[in-house]
Coordinates of C-alpha atoms in Angstrom, one line a residue:
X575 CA 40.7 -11.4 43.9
X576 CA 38.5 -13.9 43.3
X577 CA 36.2 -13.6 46.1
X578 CA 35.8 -9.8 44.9
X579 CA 34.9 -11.0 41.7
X580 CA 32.6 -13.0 42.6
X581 CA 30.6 -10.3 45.1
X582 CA 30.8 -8.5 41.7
X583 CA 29.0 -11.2 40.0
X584 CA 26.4 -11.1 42.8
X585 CA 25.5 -7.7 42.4
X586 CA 25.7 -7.6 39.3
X587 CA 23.7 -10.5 38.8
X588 CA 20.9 -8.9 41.2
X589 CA 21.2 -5.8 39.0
X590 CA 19.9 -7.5 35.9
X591 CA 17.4 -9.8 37.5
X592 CA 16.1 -6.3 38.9
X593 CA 15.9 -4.1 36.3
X594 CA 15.4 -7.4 33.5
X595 CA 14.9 -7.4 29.6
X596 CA 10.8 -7.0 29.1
X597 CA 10.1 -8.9 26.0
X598 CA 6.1 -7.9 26.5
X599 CA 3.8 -5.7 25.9
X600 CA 4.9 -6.6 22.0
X601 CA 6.0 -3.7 19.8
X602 CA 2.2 -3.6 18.2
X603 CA 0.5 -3.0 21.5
X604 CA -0.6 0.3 21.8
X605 CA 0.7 0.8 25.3
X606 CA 4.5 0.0 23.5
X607 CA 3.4 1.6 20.5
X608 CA 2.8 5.3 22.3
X609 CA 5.6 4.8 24.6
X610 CA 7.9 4.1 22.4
X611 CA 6.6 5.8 19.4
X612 CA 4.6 8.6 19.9
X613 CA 1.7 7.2 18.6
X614 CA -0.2 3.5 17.4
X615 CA 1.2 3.3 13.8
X616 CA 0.5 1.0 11.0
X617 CA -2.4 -1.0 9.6
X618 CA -4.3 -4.2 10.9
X619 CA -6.8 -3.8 8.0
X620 CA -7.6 -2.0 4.7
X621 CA -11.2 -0.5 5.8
X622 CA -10.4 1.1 9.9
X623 CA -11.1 4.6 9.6
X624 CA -7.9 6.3 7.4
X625 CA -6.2 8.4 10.0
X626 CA -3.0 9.2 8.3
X627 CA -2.4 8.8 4.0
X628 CA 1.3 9.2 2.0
X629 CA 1.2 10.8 -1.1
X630 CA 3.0 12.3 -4.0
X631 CA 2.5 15.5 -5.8
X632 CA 3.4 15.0 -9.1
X633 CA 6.2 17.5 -10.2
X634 CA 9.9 18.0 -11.6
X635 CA 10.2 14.4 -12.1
X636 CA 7.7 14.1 -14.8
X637 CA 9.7 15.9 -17.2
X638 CA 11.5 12.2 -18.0
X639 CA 8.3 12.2 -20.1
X640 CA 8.5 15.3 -22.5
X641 CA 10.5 13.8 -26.1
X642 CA 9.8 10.1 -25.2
X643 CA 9.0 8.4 -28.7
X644 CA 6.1 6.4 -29.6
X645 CA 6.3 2.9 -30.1
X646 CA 3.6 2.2 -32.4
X647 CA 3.4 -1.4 -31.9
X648 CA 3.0 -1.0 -28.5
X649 CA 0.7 2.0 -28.6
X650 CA 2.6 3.9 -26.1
X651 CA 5.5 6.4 -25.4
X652 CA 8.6 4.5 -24.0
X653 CA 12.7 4.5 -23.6
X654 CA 14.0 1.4 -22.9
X655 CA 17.4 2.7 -21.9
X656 CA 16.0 4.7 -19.3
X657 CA 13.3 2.4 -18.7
X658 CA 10.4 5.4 -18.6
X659 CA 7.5 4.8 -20.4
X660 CA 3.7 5.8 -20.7
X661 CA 0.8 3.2 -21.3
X662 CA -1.2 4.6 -24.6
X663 CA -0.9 7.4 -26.9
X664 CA -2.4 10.5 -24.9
X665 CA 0.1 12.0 -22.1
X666 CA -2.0 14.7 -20.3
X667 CA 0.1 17.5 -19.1
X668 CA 1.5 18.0 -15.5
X669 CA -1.2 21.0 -14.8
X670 CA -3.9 18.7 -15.7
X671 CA -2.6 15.5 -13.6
X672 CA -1.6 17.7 -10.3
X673 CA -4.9 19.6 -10.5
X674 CA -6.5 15.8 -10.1
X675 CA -4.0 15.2 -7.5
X676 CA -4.8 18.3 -5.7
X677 CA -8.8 17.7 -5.6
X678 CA -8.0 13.8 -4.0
X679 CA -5.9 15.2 -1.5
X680 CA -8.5 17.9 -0.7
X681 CA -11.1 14.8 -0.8
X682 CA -9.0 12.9 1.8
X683 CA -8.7 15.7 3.9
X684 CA -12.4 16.2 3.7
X685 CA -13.1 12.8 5.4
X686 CA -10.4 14.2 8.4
X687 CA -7.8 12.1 6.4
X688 CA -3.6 13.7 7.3
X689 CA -2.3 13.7 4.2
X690 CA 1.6 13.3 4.3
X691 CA 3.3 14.0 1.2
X692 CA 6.5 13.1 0.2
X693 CA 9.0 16.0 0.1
X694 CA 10.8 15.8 -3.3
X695 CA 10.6 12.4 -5.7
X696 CA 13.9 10.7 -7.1
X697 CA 15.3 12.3 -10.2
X698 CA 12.9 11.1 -13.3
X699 CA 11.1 8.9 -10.9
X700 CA 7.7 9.7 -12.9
X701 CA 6.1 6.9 -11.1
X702 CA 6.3 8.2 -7.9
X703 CA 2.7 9.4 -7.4
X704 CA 1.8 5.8 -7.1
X705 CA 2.5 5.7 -3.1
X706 CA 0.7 2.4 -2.5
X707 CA 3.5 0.7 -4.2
X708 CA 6.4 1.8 -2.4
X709 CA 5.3 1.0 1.3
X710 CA 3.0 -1.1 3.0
X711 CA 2.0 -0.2 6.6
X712 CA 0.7 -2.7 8.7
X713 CA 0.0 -3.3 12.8
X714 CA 3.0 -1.4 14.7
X715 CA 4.8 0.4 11.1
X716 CA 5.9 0.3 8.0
X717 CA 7.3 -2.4 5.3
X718 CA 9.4 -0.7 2.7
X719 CA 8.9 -2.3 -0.5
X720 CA 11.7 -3.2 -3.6
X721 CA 10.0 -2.4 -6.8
X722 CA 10.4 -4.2 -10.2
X723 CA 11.1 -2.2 -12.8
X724 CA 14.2 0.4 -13.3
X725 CA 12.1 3.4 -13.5
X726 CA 10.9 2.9 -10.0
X727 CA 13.8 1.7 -8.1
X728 CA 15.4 4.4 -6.4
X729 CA 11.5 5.5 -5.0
X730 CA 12.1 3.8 -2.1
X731 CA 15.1 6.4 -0.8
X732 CA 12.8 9.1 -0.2
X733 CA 9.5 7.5 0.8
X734 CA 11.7 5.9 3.4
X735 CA 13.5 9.3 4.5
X736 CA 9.4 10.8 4.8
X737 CA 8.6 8.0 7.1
X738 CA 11.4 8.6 9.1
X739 CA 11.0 12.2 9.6
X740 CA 7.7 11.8 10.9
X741 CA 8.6 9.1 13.6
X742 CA 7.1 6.0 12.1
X743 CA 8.9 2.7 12.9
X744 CA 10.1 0.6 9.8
X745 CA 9.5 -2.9 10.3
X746 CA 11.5 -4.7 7.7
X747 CA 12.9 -3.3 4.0
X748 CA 12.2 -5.8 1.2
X749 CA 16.3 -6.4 0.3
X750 CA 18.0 -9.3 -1.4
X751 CA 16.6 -10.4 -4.8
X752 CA 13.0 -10.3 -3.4
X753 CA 10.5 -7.9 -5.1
X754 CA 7.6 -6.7 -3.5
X755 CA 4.9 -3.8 -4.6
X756 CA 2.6 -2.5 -2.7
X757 CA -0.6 -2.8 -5.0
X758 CA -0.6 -6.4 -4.9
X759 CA -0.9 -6.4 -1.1
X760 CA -4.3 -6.4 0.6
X761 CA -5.6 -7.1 4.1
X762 CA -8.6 -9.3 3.6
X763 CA -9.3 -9.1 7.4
X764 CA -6.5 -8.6 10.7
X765 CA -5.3 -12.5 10.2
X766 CA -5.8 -13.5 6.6
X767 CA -3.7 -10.7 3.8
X768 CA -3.2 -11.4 0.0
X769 CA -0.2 -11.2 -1.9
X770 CA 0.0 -11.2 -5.7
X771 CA 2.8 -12.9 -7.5
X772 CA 3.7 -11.3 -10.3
X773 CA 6.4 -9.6 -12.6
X774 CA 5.9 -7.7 -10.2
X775 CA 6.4 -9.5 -6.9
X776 CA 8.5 -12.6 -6.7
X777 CA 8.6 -16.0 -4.0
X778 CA 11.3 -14.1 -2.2
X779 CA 9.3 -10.6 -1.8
X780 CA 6.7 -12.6 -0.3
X781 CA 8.6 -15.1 1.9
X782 CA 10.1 -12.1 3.1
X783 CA 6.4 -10.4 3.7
X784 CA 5.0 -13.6 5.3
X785 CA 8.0 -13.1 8.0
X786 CA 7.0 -10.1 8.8
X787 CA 3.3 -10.9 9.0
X788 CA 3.6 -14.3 10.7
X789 CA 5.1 -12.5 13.9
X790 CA 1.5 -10.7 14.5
X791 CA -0.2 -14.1 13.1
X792 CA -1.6 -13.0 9.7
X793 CA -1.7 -15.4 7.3
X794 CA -0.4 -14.6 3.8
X795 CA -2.1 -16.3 0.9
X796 CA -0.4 -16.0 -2.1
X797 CA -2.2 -15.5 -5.4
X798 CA -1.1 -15.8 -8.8
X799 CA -1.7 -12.6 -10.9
X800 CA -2.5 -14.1 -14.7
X801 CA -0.8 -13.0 -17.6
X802 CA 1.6 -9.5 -17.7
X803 CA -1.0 -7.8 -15.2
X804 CA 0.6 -6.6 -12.2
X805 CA -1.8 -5.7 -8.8
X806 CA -4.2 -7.6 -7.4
X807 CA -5.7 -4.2 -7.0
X808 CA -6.9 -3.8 -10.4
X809 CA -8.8 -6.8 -9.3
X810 CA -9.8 -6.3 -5.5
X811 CA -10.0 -3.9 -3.3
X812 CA -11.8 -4.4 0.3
X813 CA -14.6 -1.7 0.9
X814 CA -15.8 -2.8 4.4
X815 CA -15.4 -5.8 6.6
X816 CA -17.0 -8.3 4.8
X817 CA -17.3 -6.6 1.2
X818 CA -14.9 -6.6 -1.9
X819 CA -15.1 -4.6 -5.3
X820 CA -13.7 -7.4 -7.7
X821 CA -13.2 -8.1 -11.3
X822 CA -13.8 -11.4 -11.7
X823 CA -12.7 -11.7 -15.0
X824 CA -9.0 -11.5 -13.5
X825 CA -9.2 -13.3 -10.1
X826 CA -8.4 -17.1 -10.1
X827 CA -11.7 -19.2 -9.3
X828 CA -9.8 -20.6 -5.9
X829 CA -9.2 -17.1 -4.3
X830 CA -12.7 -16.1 -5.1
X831 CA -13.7 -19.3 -3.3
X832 CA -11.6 -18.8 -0.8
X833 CA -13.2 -15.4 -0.1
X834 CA -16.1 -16.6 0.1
X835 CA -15.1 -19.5 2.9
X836 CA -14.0 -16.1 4.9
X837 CA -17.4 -14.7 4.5
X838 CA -16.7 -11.5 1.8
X839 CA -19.4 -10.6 0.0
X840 CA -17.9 -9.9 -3.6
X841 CA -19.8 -6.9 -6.1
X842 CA -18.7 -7.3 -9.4
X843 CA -17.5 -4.5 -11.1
X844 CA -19.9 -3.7 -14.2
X845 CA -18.3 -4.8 -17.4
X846 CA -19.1 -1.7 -19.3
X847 CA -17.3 0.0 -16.7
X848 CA -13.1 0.6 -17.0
X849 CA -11.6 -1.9 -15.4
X850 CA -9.2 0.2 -13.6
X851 CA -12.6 1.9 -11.7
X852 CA -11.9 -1.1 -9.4
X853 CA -9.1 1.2 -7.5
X854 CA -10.9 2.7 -5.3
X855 CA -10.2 3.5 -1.9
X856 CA -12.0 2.8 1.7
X857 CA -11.6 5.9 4.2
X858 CA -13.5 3.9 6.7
X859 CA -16.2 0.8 6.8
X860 CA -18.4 0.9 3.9
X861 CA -17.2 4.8 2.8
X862 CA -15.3 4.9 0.0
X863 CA -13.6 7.3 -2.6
X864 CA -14.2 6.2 -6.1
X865 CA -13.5 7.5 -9.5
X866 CA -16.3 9.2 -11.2
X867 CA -15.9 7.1 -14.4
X868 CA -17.7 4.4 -12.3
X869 CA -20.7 3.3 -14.2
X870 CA -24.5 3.7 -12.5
X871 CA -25.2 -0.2 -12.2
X872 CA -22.0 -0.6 -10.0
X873 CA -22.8 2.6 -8.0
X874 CA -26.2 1.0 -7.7
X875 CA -25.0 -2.6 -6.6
X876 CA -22.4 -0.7 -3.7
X877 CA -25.6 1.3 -2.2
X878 CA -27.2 -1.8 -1.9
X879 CA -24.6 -3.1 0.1
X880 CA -24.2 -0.2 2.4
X881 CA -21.2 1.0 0.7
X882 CA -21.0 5.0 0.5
X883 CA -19.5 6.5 -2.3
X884 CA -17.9 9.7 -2.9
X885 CA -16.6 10.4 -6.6
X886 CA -13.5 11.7 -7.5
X887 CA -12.4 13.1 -11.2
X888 CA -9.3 11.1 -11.9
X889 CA -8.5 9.8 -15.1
X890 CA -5.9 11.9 -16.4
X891 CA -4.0 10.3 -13.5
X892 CA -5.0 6.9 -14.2
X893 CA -4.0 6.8 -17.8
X894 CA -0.1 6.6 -16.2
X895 CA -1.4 3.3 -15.0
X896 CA -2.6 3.8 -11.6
X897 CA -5.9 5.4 -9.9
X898 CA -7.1 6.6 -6.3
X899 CA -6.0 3.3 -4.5
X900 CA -2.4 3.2 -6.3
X901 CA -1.8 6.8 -5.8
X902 CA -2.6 6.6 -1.7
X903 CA -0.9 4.7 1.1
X904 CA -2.7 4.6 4.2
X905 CA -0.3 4.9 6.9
X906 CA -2.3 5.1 10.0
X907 CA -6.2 3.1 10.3
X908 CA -8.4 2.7 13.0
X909 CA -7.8 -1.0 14.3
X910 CA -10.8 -3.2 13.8

């Protein structure tokens, strides 16, 4: 018996050392990537050519909206038992925002930009359009996010079943206590990202991100968001390798020196222009979509740094609190 067991052993033994575990290529290569996967998903930087974008038509789900009350002290319509609410007094109607949805998605698909949209959005979930919060794709797949507030928890059910139906590995699901949304996240080149701590995004969310990141070696420098403002892009968005669209007046003096020490060029956005012009969105190095609210001085300060611009009409969207880069996330980029 035992000497059968033990020619057992030997075969067996030879059968493994044969046919062994193959811990390389890694699961970002692209050779693993289109075996395994179909395709090379993910990001490695926010300016590669935009291959693939996930968005939301705005529909049922803003109907949370109709009878909220105003709060006058506050300026703006909000419930706090069901946690929806609307920054300001003017609430544009549904026609009005998906017609400015519809002309960005034609935009994107203009620069050869797939457009994936997300099937159906949680009941009430009026946040939803904002895509860039809810995932964050980067080199191999996707990072599902855990989003602050009540009104957008529950986004992350669908956004996860759209990224499963068209094959793209998820990488890790923010879970636990930590709190992680995607607006605050931004690749400032393929080993150095930016994450903004916030009410928004707590130590955990990022610890959890940095995990994640640290296995393709990208280091994650934190940054802390001041006051009740909640993305670092509303103050920084990458528009080509070594180039950034910034408000200074709400980045902390030791990132912007820090970006400098990596060698990005920063344009200031032009005070007389709204600071939420600063979400703008790179399709590719130095091409970038842009609201047409942007003011002529900054338009003139990007041509001079090479930086193409293409306008979009999209404020009715952005008075919900988000513009082009909020309402976008790139799924697929060229690697650079």
């Amino acid at each position: 018996m035992s000497r059968a067991m033990s020619e057992f052993d030997h075969r067996y033994n030879m059968l493994i050392e044969r046919f062994a575990s193959e811990a390389e290529p890694v699961f970002n290569s692209e050779s693993e990537q289109k075996f395994g996967w179909g395709r090379r998903w993910g990001c490695n930087s926010d300016v590669g050519r935009l291959r693939m974008v996930l968005m939301h038509r705005p529909g049922e789900e803003m109907r949370v909206l109709e009878g909220l009350p105003l709060i006058p002290e506050l300026g703006a319509y909000g419930d706090p038992k069901t946690g929806a609410y609307w920054r300001g007094e003017v609430i544009p109607s549904l026609a009005e925002q998906q017609a400015q949805h519809d002309a960005l998605v034609a935009a994107l698909r203009e620069e050869g930009v797939e457009v994936v949209l997300i099937n159906k959005a949680a009941p009430g979930r009026h946040k939803s359009i904002y895509t860039r919060d809810s995932c964050i794709a980067i080199d191999g797949g996707a990072i599902v996010t855990r989003m602050g507030p009540r009104i957008r928890r529950g986004e992350e059910q669908p956004v996860t079943q759209t990224l499963a139906a068209i094959g793209m590995p998820i990488l890790r699901t923010i879970h636990g206590s930590g709190l992680v949304e995607g607006g605050s996240f931004a690749y400032l080149r393929p080993d150095v990202a930016v994450i903004g701590v916030s009410s928004r995004v707590n130590e955990e969310g990022a610890r959890q991100l940095e995990e994640v990141l640290a296995v393709q070696g990208t280091r994650l420098i934190r940054v802390q968001i001041p006051g009740y403002r909640l993305h670092i892009d509303g103050a920084l968005v990458m528009l080509s390798h070594d180039v950034a669209l910034v408000n200074p007046v709400t980045l902390p003096f030791v990132f912007m020196e820090e970006l400098k020490k990596l060698g990005i060029r920063m344009i200031a956005l032009n005070h007389e222009d709204p600071s939420w012009a600063v979400n703008c969105l790179a399709v590719a190095p130095g091409r970038v979509l842009m609201s047409d609210k942007v003011g002529q001085r900054t338009q003139e300060a990007l041509d001079k740094a090479g930086i193409s611009i293409k306008l979009v009409a999209y404020d009715k969207v952005s008075l919900g609190g988000g513009g082009i880069h909020c309402s976008t996330a790139p799924l697929i980029r060229d690697p650079v």
